[in-house]
Amino acid sequence: QIWVYEPSFSDAEVHTKESLIFNPSKNPNASDNLMRNQMISKWKGKRPNLNEKPKSSLDAARKGVEYFQMLQSDDGHWSGDYGGAM
């Protein structure tokens, strides 16, 4: 697994300088934030409306699928930096 920082991404909706600062007490897997922000900023498809609360369980499931679809890699897996036990 190779992590590449792309300084060109600047989507203010998902990126703040504070979210990229490593603080192990808040997020022990900080590189996961970088990867997620980069994947979301590259996404060209439909994005879930973060301001709208789902009206039903089906709406909530659709919103979750739309979110994780943005994080899915080209080869079909979901990358991540999970430091815990499997």
PDB file of N, CA and C in Angstrom:
ATOM      1  N   GLN A   1       0.847  -1.163   0.000  1.00  0.00           N
ATOM      2  CA  GLN A   1       0.000   0.000   0.000  1.00  0.00           C
ATOM      3  C   GLN A   1       0.894   1.227   0.000  1.00  0.00           C
ATOM      4  N   ILE A   2       0.620   2.164  -0.907  1.00  0.00           N
ATOM      5  CA  ILE A   2       1.410   3.379  -1.023  1.00  0.00           C
ATOM      6  C   ILE A   2       0.484   4.570  -0.878  1.00  0.00           C
ATOM      7  N   TRP A   3       0.815   5.494   0.034  1.00  0.00           N
ATOM      8  CA  TRP A   3       0.030   6.706   0.236  1.00  0.00           C
ATOM      9  C   TRP A   3       0.722   7.851  -0.478  1.00  0.00           C
ATOM     10  N   VAL A   4      -0.034   8.591  -1.253  1.00  0.00           N
ATOM     11  CA  VAL A   4       0.501   9.732  -1.976  1.00  0.00           C
ATOM     12  C   VAL A   4      -0.327  10.957  -1.616  1.00  0.00           C
ATOM     13  N   TYR A   5       0.337  11.985  -1.097  1.00  0.00           N
ATOM     14  CA  TYR A   5      -0.369  13.219  -0.764  1.00  0.00           C
ATOM     15  C   TYR A   5      -0.482  14.072  -2.014  1.00  0.00           C
ATOM     16  N   GLU A   6      -1.682  14.509  -2.314  1.00  0.00           N
ATOM     17  CA  GLU A   6      -1.922  15.352  -3.476  1.00  0.00           C
ATOM     18  C   GLU A   6      -2.319  16.741  -3.002  1.00  0.00           C
ATOM     19  N   PRO A   7      -1.382  17.681  -2.990  1.00  0.00           N
ATOM     20  CA  PRO A   7      -1.681  19.007  -2.454  1.00  0.00           C
ATOM     21  C   PRO A   7      -2.690  19.790  -3.289  1.00  0.00           C
ATOM     22  N   SER A   8      -3.005  19.346  -4.483  1.00  0.00           N
ATOM     23  CA  SER A   8      -3.932  20.073  -5.346  1.00  0.00           C
ATOM     24  C   SER A   8      -5.374  19.972  -4.877  1.00  0.00           C
ATOM     25  N   PHE A   9      -5.698  18.966  -4.055  1.00  0.00           N
ATOM     26  CA  PHE A   9      -7.085  18.846  -3.646  1.00  0.00           C
ATOM     27  C   PHE A   9      -7.384  19.906  -2.599  1.00  0.00           C
ATOM     28  N   SER A  10      -8.470  20.658  -2.816  1.00  0.00           N
ATOM     29  CA  SER A  10      -8.788  21.758  -1.900  1.00  0.00           C
ATOM     30  C   SER A  10     -10.286  21.923  -1.741  1.00  0.00           C
ATOM     31  N   ASP A  11     -11.006  20.836  -1.724  1.00  0.00           N
ATOM     32  CA  ASP A  11     -12.447  20.886  -1.560  1.00  0.00           C
ATOM     33  C   ASP A  11     -12.754  21.280  -0.121  1.00  0.00           C
ATOM     34  N   ALA A  12     -13.176  22.523   0.094  1.00  0.00           N
ATOM     35  CA  ALA A  12     -13.398  23.047   1.443  1.00  0.00           C
ATOM     36  C   ALA A  12     -14.476  22.268   2.189  1.00  0.00           C
ATOM     37  N   GLU A  13     -15.360  21.598   1.462  1.00  0.00           N
ATOM     38  CA  GLU A  13     -16.433  20.832   2.094  1.00  0.00           C
ATOM     39  C   GLU A  13     -15.892  19.652   2.891  1.00  0.00           C
ATOM     40  N   VAL A  14     -14.810  19.041   2.429  1.00  0.00           N
ATOM     41  CA  VAL A  14     -14.286  17.857   3.098  1.00  0.00           C
ATOM     42  C   VAL A  14     -12.899  18.062   3.688  1.00  0.00           C
ATOM     43  N   HIS A  15     -12.267  19.203   3.408  1.00  0.00           N
ATOM     44  CA  HIS A  15     -10.880  19.391   3.794  1.00  0.00           C
ATOM     45  C   HIS A  15     -10.705  20.628   4.659  1.00  0.00           C
ATOM     46  N   THR A  16     -10.149  20.442   5.839  1.00  0.00           N
ATOM     47  CA  THR A  16      -9.724  21.557   6.664  1.00  0.00           C
ATOM     48  C   THR A  16      -8.331  21.237   7.155  1.00  0.00           C
ATOM     49  N   LYS A  17      -7.542  22.259   7.392  1.00  0.00           N
ATOM     50  CA  LYS A  17      -6.173  22.049   7.845  1.00  0.00           C
ATOM     51  C   LYS A  17      -6.153  21.256   9.150  1.00  0.00           C
ATOM     52  N   GLU A  18      -7.110  21.545  10.042  1.00  0.00           N
ATOM     53  CA  GLU A  18      -7.158  20.857  11.329  1.00  0.00           C
ATOM     54  C   GLU A  18      -7.412  19.363  11.163  1.00  0.00           C
ATOM     55  N   SER A  19      -8.161  18.977  10.129  1.00  0.00           N
ATOM     56  CA  SER A  19      -8.470  17.559   9.952  1.00  0.00           C
ATOM     57  C   SER A  19      -7.251  16.754   9.508  1.00  0.00           C
ATOM     58  N   LEU A  20      -6.203  17.432   9.033  1.00  0.00           N
ATOM     59  CA  LEU A  20      -5.013  16.730   8.557  1.00  0.00           C
ATOM     60  C   LEU A  20      -3.909  16.669   9.604  1.00  0.00           C
ATOM     61  N   ILE A  21      -4.080  17.348  10.743  1.00  0.00           N
ATOM     62  CA  ILE A  21      -3.071  17.325  11.797  1.00  0.00           C
ATOM     63  C   ILE A  21      -3.190  16.009  12.560  1.00  0.00           C
ATOM     64  N   PHE A  22      -2.056  15.350  12.745  1.00  0.00           N
ATOM     65  CA  PHE A  22      -2.066  14.054  13.428  1.00  0.00           C
ATOM     66  C   PHE A  22      -2.163  14.260  14.934  1.00  0.00           C
ATOM     67  N   ASN A  23      -3.187  13.690  15.521  1.00  0.00           N
ATOM     68  CA  ASN A  23      -3.364  13.691  16.966  1.00  0.00           C
ATOM     69  C   ASN A  23      -3.853  12.293  17.345  1.00  0.00           C
ATOM     70  N   PRO A  24      -2.969  11.439  17.874  1.00  0.00           N
ATOM     71  CA  PRO A  24      -3.347  10.056  18.125  1.00  0.00           C
ATOM     72  C   PRO A  24      -4.484   9.895  19.131  1.00  0.00           C
ATOM     73  N   SER A  25      -4.718  10.896  19.981  1.00  0.00           N
ATOM     74  CA  SER A  25      -5.819  10.773  20.932  1.00  0.00           C
ATOM     75  C   SER A  25      -7.174  10.975  20.257  1.00  0.00           C
ATOM     76  N   LYS A  26      -7.187  11.702  19.125  1.00  0.00           N
ATOM     77  CA  LYS A  26      -8.440  11.926  18.396  1.00  0.00           C
ATOM     78  C   LYS A  26      -8.620  10.932  17.257  1.00  0.00           C
ATOM     79  N   ASN A  27      -7.542  10.642  16.534  1.00  0.00           N
ATOM     80  CA  ASN A  27      -7.628   9.710  15.415  1.00  0.00           C
ATOM     81  C   ASN A  27      -6.289   8.997  15.247  1.00  0.00           C
ATOM     82  N   PRO A  28      -6.159   7.773  15.748  1.00  0.00           N
ATOM     83  CA  PRO A  28      -4.892   7.066  15.621  1.00  0.00           C
ATOM     84  C   PRO A  28      -4.577   6.645  14.183  1.00  0.00           C
ATOM     85  N   ASN A  29      -5.533   6.736  13.280  1.00  0.00           N
ATOM     86  CA  ASN A  29      -5.348   6.333  11.879  1.00  0.00           C
ATOM     87  C   ASN A  29      -5.486   7.546  10.970  1.00  0.00           C
ATOM     88  N   ALA A  30      -4.622   8.550  11.157  1.00  0.00           N
ATOM     89  CA  ALA A  30      -4.775   9.826  10.468  1.00  0.00           C
ATOM     90  C   ALA A  30      -4.613   9.725   8.952  1.00  0.00           C
ATOM     91  N   SER A  31      -3.823   8.801   8.456  1.00  0.00           N
ATOM     92  CA  SER A  31      -3.652   8.714   7.005  1.00  0.00           C
ATOM     93  C   SER A  31      -4.950   8.295   6.325  1.00  0.00           C
ATOM     94  N   ASP A  32      -5.847   7.667   7.079  1.00  0.00           N
ATOM     95  CA  ASP A  32      -7.159   7.332   6.541  1.00  0.00           C
ATOM     96  C   ASP A  32      -7.933   8.605   6.185  1.00  0.00           C
ATOM     97  N   ASN A  33      -7.795   9.668   6.983  1.00  0.00           N
ATOM     98  CA  ASN A  33      -8.432  10.950   6.663  1.00  0.00           C
ATOM     99  C   ASN A  33      -7.934  11.493   5.338  1.00  0.00           C
ATOM    100  N   LEU A  34      -6.636  11.456   5.113  1.00  0.00           N
ATOM    101  CA  LEU A  34      -6.070  11.935   3.842  1.00  0.00           C
ATOM    102  C   LEU A  34      -6.638  11.157   2.667  1.00  0.00           C
ATOM    103  N   MET A  35      -6.636   9.829   2.787  1.00  0.00           N
ATOM    104  CA  MET A  35      -7.126   8.983   1.703  1.00  0.00           C
ATOM    105  C   MET A  35      -8.600   9.262   1.422  1.00  0.00           C
ATOM    106  N   ARG A  36      -9.425   9.332   2.468  1.00  0.00           N
ATOM    107  CA  ARG A  36     -10.858   9.580   2.276  1.00  0.00           C
ATOM    108  C   ARG A  36     -11.099  10.939   1.628  1.00  0.00           C
ATOM    109  N   ASN A  37     -10.401  11.969   2.104  1.00  0.00           N
ATOM    110  CA  ASN A  37     -10.573  13.303   1.520  1.00  0.00           C
ATOM    111  C   ASN A  37     -10.175  13.336   0.053  1.00  0.00           C
ATOM    112  N   GLN A  38      -9.094  12.650  -0.293  1.00  0.00           N
ATOM    113  CA  GLN A  38      -8.664  12.613  -1.688  1.00  0.00           C
ATOM    114  C   GLN A  38      -9.651  11.846  -2.557  1.00  0.00           C
ATOM    115  N   MET A  39     -10.146  10.723  -2.064  1.00  0.00           N
ATOM    116  CA  MET A  39     -11.110   9.934  -2.844  1.00  0.00           C
ATOM    117  C   MET A  39     -12.405  10.729  -3.062  1.00  0.00           C
ATOM    118  N   ILE A  40     -12.882  11.401  -2.021  1.00  0.00           N
ATOM    119  CA  ILE A  40     -14.118  12.178  -2.133  1.00  0.00           C
ATOM    120  C   ILE A  40     -13.926  13.366  -3.070  1.00  0.00           C
ATOM    121  N   SER A  41     -12.764  14.024  -3.006  1.00  0.00           N
ATOM    122  CA  SER A  41     -12.539  15.191  -3.871  1.00  0.00           C
ATOM    123  C   SER A  41     -12.455  14.798  -5.350  1.00  0.00           C
ATOM    124  N   LYS A  42     -12.043  13.556  -5.647  1.00  0.00           N
ATOM    125  CA  LYS A  42     -11.954  13.084  -7.032  1.00  0.00           C
ATOM    126  C   LYS A  42     -13.279  12.571  -7.576  1.00  0.00           C
ATOM    127  N   TRP A  43     -14.249  12.304  -6.685  1.00  0.00           N
ATOM    128  CA  TRP A  43     -15.522  11.694  -7.081  1.00  0.00           C
ATOM    129  C   TRP A  43     -16.294  12.602  -8.023  1.00  0.00           C
ATOM    130  N   LYS A  44     -16.740  12.059  -9.150  1.00  0.00           N
ATOM    131  CA  LYS A  44     -17.473  12.829 -10.146  1.00  0.00           C
ATOM    132  C   LYS A  44     -18.963  12.475 -10.189  1.00  0.00           C
ATOM    133  N   GLY A  45     -19.358  11.454  -9.451  1.00  0.00           N
ATOM    134  CA  GLY A  45     -20.752  11.013  -9.450  1.00  0.00           C
ATOM    135  C   GLY A  45     -21.605  11.772  -8.448  1.00  0.00           C
ATOM    136  N   LYS A  46     -22.776  11.218  -8.175  1.00  0.00           N
ATOM    137  CA  LYS A  46     -23.722  11.819  -7.247  1.00  0.00           C
ATOM    138  C   LYS A  46     -23.166  11.772  -5.818  1.00  0.00           C
ATOM    139  N   ARG A  47     -23.314  12.892  -5.100  1.00  0.00           N
ATOM    140  CA  ARG A  47     -22.886  12.967  -3.703  1.00  0.00           C
ATOM    141  C   ARG A  47     -24.107  13.004  -2.803  1.00  0.00           C
ATOM    142  N   PRO A  48     -24.025  12.346  -1.650  1.00  0.00           N
ATOM    143  CA  PRO A  48     -25.160  12.404  -0.727  1.00  0.00           C
ATOM    144  C   PRO A  48     -25.301  13.805  -0.142  1.00  0.00           C
ATOM    145  N   ASN A  49     -26.535  14.235   0.097  1.00  0.00           N
ATOM    146  CA  ASN A  49     -26.797  15.537   0.690  1.00  0.00           C
ATOM    147  C   ASN A  49     -26.555  15.437   2.196  1.00  0.00           C
ATOM    148  N   LEU A  50     -25.501  16.087   2.674  1.00  0.00           N
ATOM    149  CA  LEU A  50     -25.129  15.990   4.077  1.00  0.00           C
ATOM    150  C   LEU A  50     -26.074  16.768   4.985  1.00  0.00           C
ATOM    151  N   ASN A  51     -26.819  17.712   4.421  1.00  0.00           N
ATOM    152  CA  ASN A  51     -27.720  18.542   5.222  1.00  0.00           C
ATOM    153  C   ASN A  51     -29.117  17.951   5.355  1.00  0.00           C
ATOM    154  N   GLU A  52     -29.403  16.928   4.593  1.00  0.00           N
ATOM    155  CA  GLU A  52     -30.741  16.336   4.598  1.00  0.00           C
ATOM    156  C   GLU A  52     -30.760  15.068   5.447  1.00  0.00           C
ATOM    157  N   LYS A  53     -31.673  15.023   6.406  1.00  0.00           N
ATOM    158  CA  LYS A  53     -31.820  13.842   7.251  1.00  0.00           C
ATOM    159  C   LYS A  53     -32.696  12.820   6.526  1.00  0.00           C
ATOM    160  N   PRO A  54     -32.257  11.555   6.473  1.00  0.00           N
ATOM    161  CA  PRO A  54     -33.069  10.535   5.797  1.00  0.00           C
ATOM    162  C   PRO A  54     -34.445  10.402   6.453  1.00  0.00           C
ATOM    163  N   LYS A  55     -35.465  10.190   5.601  1.00  0.00           N
ATOM    164  CA  LYS A  55     -36.842  10.080   6.092  1.00  0.00           C
ATOM    165  C   LYS A  55     -37.222   8.638   6.423  1.00  0.00           C
ATOM    166  N   SER A  56     -36.473   7.690   5.924  1.00  0.00           N
ATOM    167  CA  SER A  56     -36.778   6.280   6.172  1.00  0.00           C
ATOM    168  C   SER A  56     -35.474   5.491   6.255  1.00  0.00           C
ATOM    169  N   SER A  57     -35.587   4.257   6.659  1.00  0.00           N
ATOM    170  CA  SER A  57     -34.396   3.419   6.728  1.00  0.00           C
ATOM    171  C   SER A  57     -33.830   3.153   5.330  1.00  0.00           C
ATOM    172  N   LEU A  58     -34.700   3.082   4.334  1.00  0.00           N
ATOM    173  CA  LEU A  58     -34.236   2.888   2.969  1.00  0.00           C
ATOM    174  C   LEU A  58     -33.445   4.111   2.491  1.00  0.00           C
ATOM    175  N   ASP A  59     -33.926   5.327   2.829  1.00  0.00           N
ATOM    176  CA  ASP A  59     -33.186   6.547   2.480  1.00  0.00           C
ATOM    177  C   ASP A  59     -31.820   6.570   3.164  1.00  0.00           C
ATOM    178  N   ALA A  60     -31.761   6.136   4.416  1.00  0.00           N
ATOM    179  CA  ALA A  60     -30.497   6.092   5.156  1.00  0.00           C
ATOM    180  C   ALA A  60     -29.527   5.100   4.515  1.00  0.00           C
ATOM    181  N   ALA A  61     -30.042   3.951   4.107  1.00  0.00           N
ATOM    182  CA  ALA A  61     -29.198   2.944   3.445  1.00  0.00           C
ATOM    183  C   ALA A  61     -28.660   3.473   2.118  1.00  0.00           C
ATOM    184  N   ARG A  62     -29.514   4.143   1.357  1.00  0.00           N
ATOM    185  CA  ARG A  62     -29.068   4.718   0.072  1.00  0.00           C
ATOM    186  C   ARG A  62     -27.982   5.762   0.290  1.00  0.00           C
ATOM    187  N   LYS A  63     -28.176   6.603   1.309  1.00  0.00           N
ATOM    188  CA  LYS A  63     -27.191   7.640   1.610  1.00  0.00           C
ATOM    189  C   LYS A  63     -25.853   7.003   1.997  1.00  0.00           C
ATOM    190  N   GLY A  64     -25.902   5.925   2.779  1.00  0.00           N
ATOM    191  CA  GLY A  64     -24.685   5.214   3.156  1.00  0.00           C
ATOM    192  C   GLY A  64     -23.983   4.593   1.965  1.00  0.00           C
ATOM    193  N   VAL A  65     -24.753   3.999   1.057  1.00  0.00           N
ATOM    194  CA  VAL A  65     -24.174   3.405  -0.153  1.00  0.00           C
ATOM    195  C   VAL A  65     -23.534   4.488  -1.016  1.00  0.00           C
ATOM    196  N   GLU A  66     -24.202   5.639  -1.153  1.00  0.00           N
ATOM    197  CA  GLU A  66     -23.636   6.740  -1.942  1.00  0.00           C
ATOM    198  C   GLU A  66     -22.318   7.215  -1.349  1.00  0.00           C
ATOM    199  N   TYR A  67     -22.232   7.269  -0.013  1.00  0.00           N
ATOM    200  CA  TYR A  67     -20.999   7.701   0.638  1.00  0.00           C
ATOM    201  C   TYR A  67     -19.868   6.708   0.395  1.00  0.00           C
ATOM    202  N   PHE A  68     -20.123   5.425   0.661  1.00  0.00           N
ATOM    203  CA  PHE A  68     -19.064   4.433   0.499  1.00  0.00           C
ATOM    204  C   PHE A  68     -18.709   4.193  -0.959  1.00  0.00           C
ATOM    205  N   GLN A  69     -19.622   4.494  -1.866  1.00  0.00           N
ATOM    206  CA  GLN A  69     -19.314   4.400  -3.297  1.00  0.00           C
ATOM    207  C   GLN A  69     -18.224   5.414  -3.655  1.00  0.00           C
ATOM    208  N   MET A  70     -18.232   6.575  -3.002  1.00  0.00           N
ATOM    209  CA  MET A  70     -17.203   7.588  -3.257  1.00  0.00           C
ATOM    210  C   MET A  70     -15.833   7.117  -2.796  1.00  0.00           C
ATOM    211  N   LEU A  71     -15.778   6.237  -1.796  1.00  0.00           N
ATOM    212  CA  LEU A  71     -14.512   5.766  -1.238  1.00  0.00           C
ATOM    213  C   LEU A  71     -13.977   4.512  -1.903  1.00  0.00           C
ATOM    214  N   GLN A  72     -14.772   3.876  -2.756  1.00  0.00           N
ATOM    215  CA  GLN A  72     -14.358   2.614  -3.372  1.00  0.00           C
ATOM    216  C   GLN A  72     -13.255   2.855  -4.398  1.00  0.00           C
ATOM    217  N   SER A  73     -12.205   2.063  -4.325  1.00  0.00           N
ATOM    218  CA  SER A  73     -11.086   2.174  -5.266  1.00  0.00           C
ATOM    219  C   SER A  73     -11.488   1.642  -6.634  1.00  0.00           C
ATOM    220  N   ASP A  74     -10.685   1.963  -7.640  1.00  0.00           N
ATOM    221  CA  ASP A  74     -10.980   1.551  -9.016  1.00  0.00           C
ATOM    222  C   ASP A  74     -11.096   0.040  -9.165  1.00  0.00           C
ATOM    223  N   ASP A  75     -10.317  -0.710  -8.375  1.00  0.00           N
ATOM    224  CA  ASP A  75     -10.360  -2.167  -8.504  1.00  0.00           C
ATOM    225  C   ASP A  75     -11.453  -2.804  -7.641  1.00  0.00           C
ATOM    226  N   GLY A  76     -12.250  -1.986  -6.947  1.00  0.00           N
ATOM    227  CA  GLY A  76     -13.400  -2.509  -6.234  1.00  0.00           C
ATOM    228  C   GLY A  76     -13.267  -2.666  -4.730  1.00  0.00           C
ATOM    229  N   HIS A  77     -12.083  -2.424  -4.163  1.00  0.00           N
ATOM    230  CA  HIS A  77     -11.945  -2.572  -2.714  1.00  0.00           C
ATOM    231  C   HIS A  77     -12.024  -1.211  -2.023  1.00  0.00           C
ATOM    232  N   TRP A  78     -12.172  -1.242  -0.704  1.00  0.00           N
ATOM    233  CA  TRP A  78     -12.198  -0.023   0.097  1.00  0.00           C
ATOM    234  C   TRP A  78     -10.903   0.043   0.887  1.00  0.00           C
ATOM    235  N   SER A  79     -10.025   0.944   0.487  1.00  0.00           N
ATOM    236  CA  SER A  79      -8.738   1.103   1.163  1.00  0.00           C
ATOM    237  C   SER A  79      -8.950   1.716   2.528  1.00  0.00           C
ATOM    238  N   GLY A  80      -8.014   1.532   3.412  1.00  0.00           N
ATOM    239  CA  GLY A  80      -8.117   2.145   4.718  1.00  0.00           C
ATOM    240  C   GLY A  80      -6.879   1.930   5.542  1.00  0.00           C
ATOM    241  N   ASP A  81      -6.749   2.734   6.583  1.00  0.00           N
ATOM    242  CA  ASP A  81      -5.614   2.637   7.501  1.00  0.00           C
ATOM    243  C   ASP A  81      -6.149   2.270   8.876  1.00  0.00           C
ATOM    244  N   TYR A  82      -6.513   1.012   9.021  1.00  0.00           N
ATOM    245  CA  TYR A  82      -7.039   0.539  10.291  1.00  0.00           C
ATOM    246  C   TYR A  82      -5.909  -0.085  11.080  1.00  0.00           C
ATOM    247  N   GLY A  83      -5.627   0.457  12.249  1.00  0.00           N
ATOM    248  CA  GLY A  83      -4.502  -0.028  13.033  1.00  0.00           C
ATOM    249  C   GLY A  83      -4.857  -1.056  14.085  1.00  0.00           C
ATOM    250  N   GLY A  84      -6.092  -1.518  14.110  1.00  0.00           N
ATOM    251  CA  GLY A  84      -6.529  -2.442  15.152  1.00  0.00           C
ATOM    252  C   GLY A  84      -6.488  -3.890  14.707  1.00  0.00           C
ATOM    253  N   ALA A  85      -6.972  -4.737  15.593  1.00  0.00           N
ATOM    254  CA  ALA A  85      -7.003  -6.171  15.315  1.00  0.00           C
ATOM    255  C   ALA A  85      -8.084  -6.498  14.284  1.00  0.00           C
ATOM    256  N   MET A  86      -7.860  -7.516  13.511  1.00  0.00           N
ATOM    257  CA  MET A  86      -8.827  -7.942  12.514  1.00  0.00           C
ATOM    258  C   MET A  86      -9.508  -9.205  12.973  1.00  0.00           C
TER     259      MET A  86
END
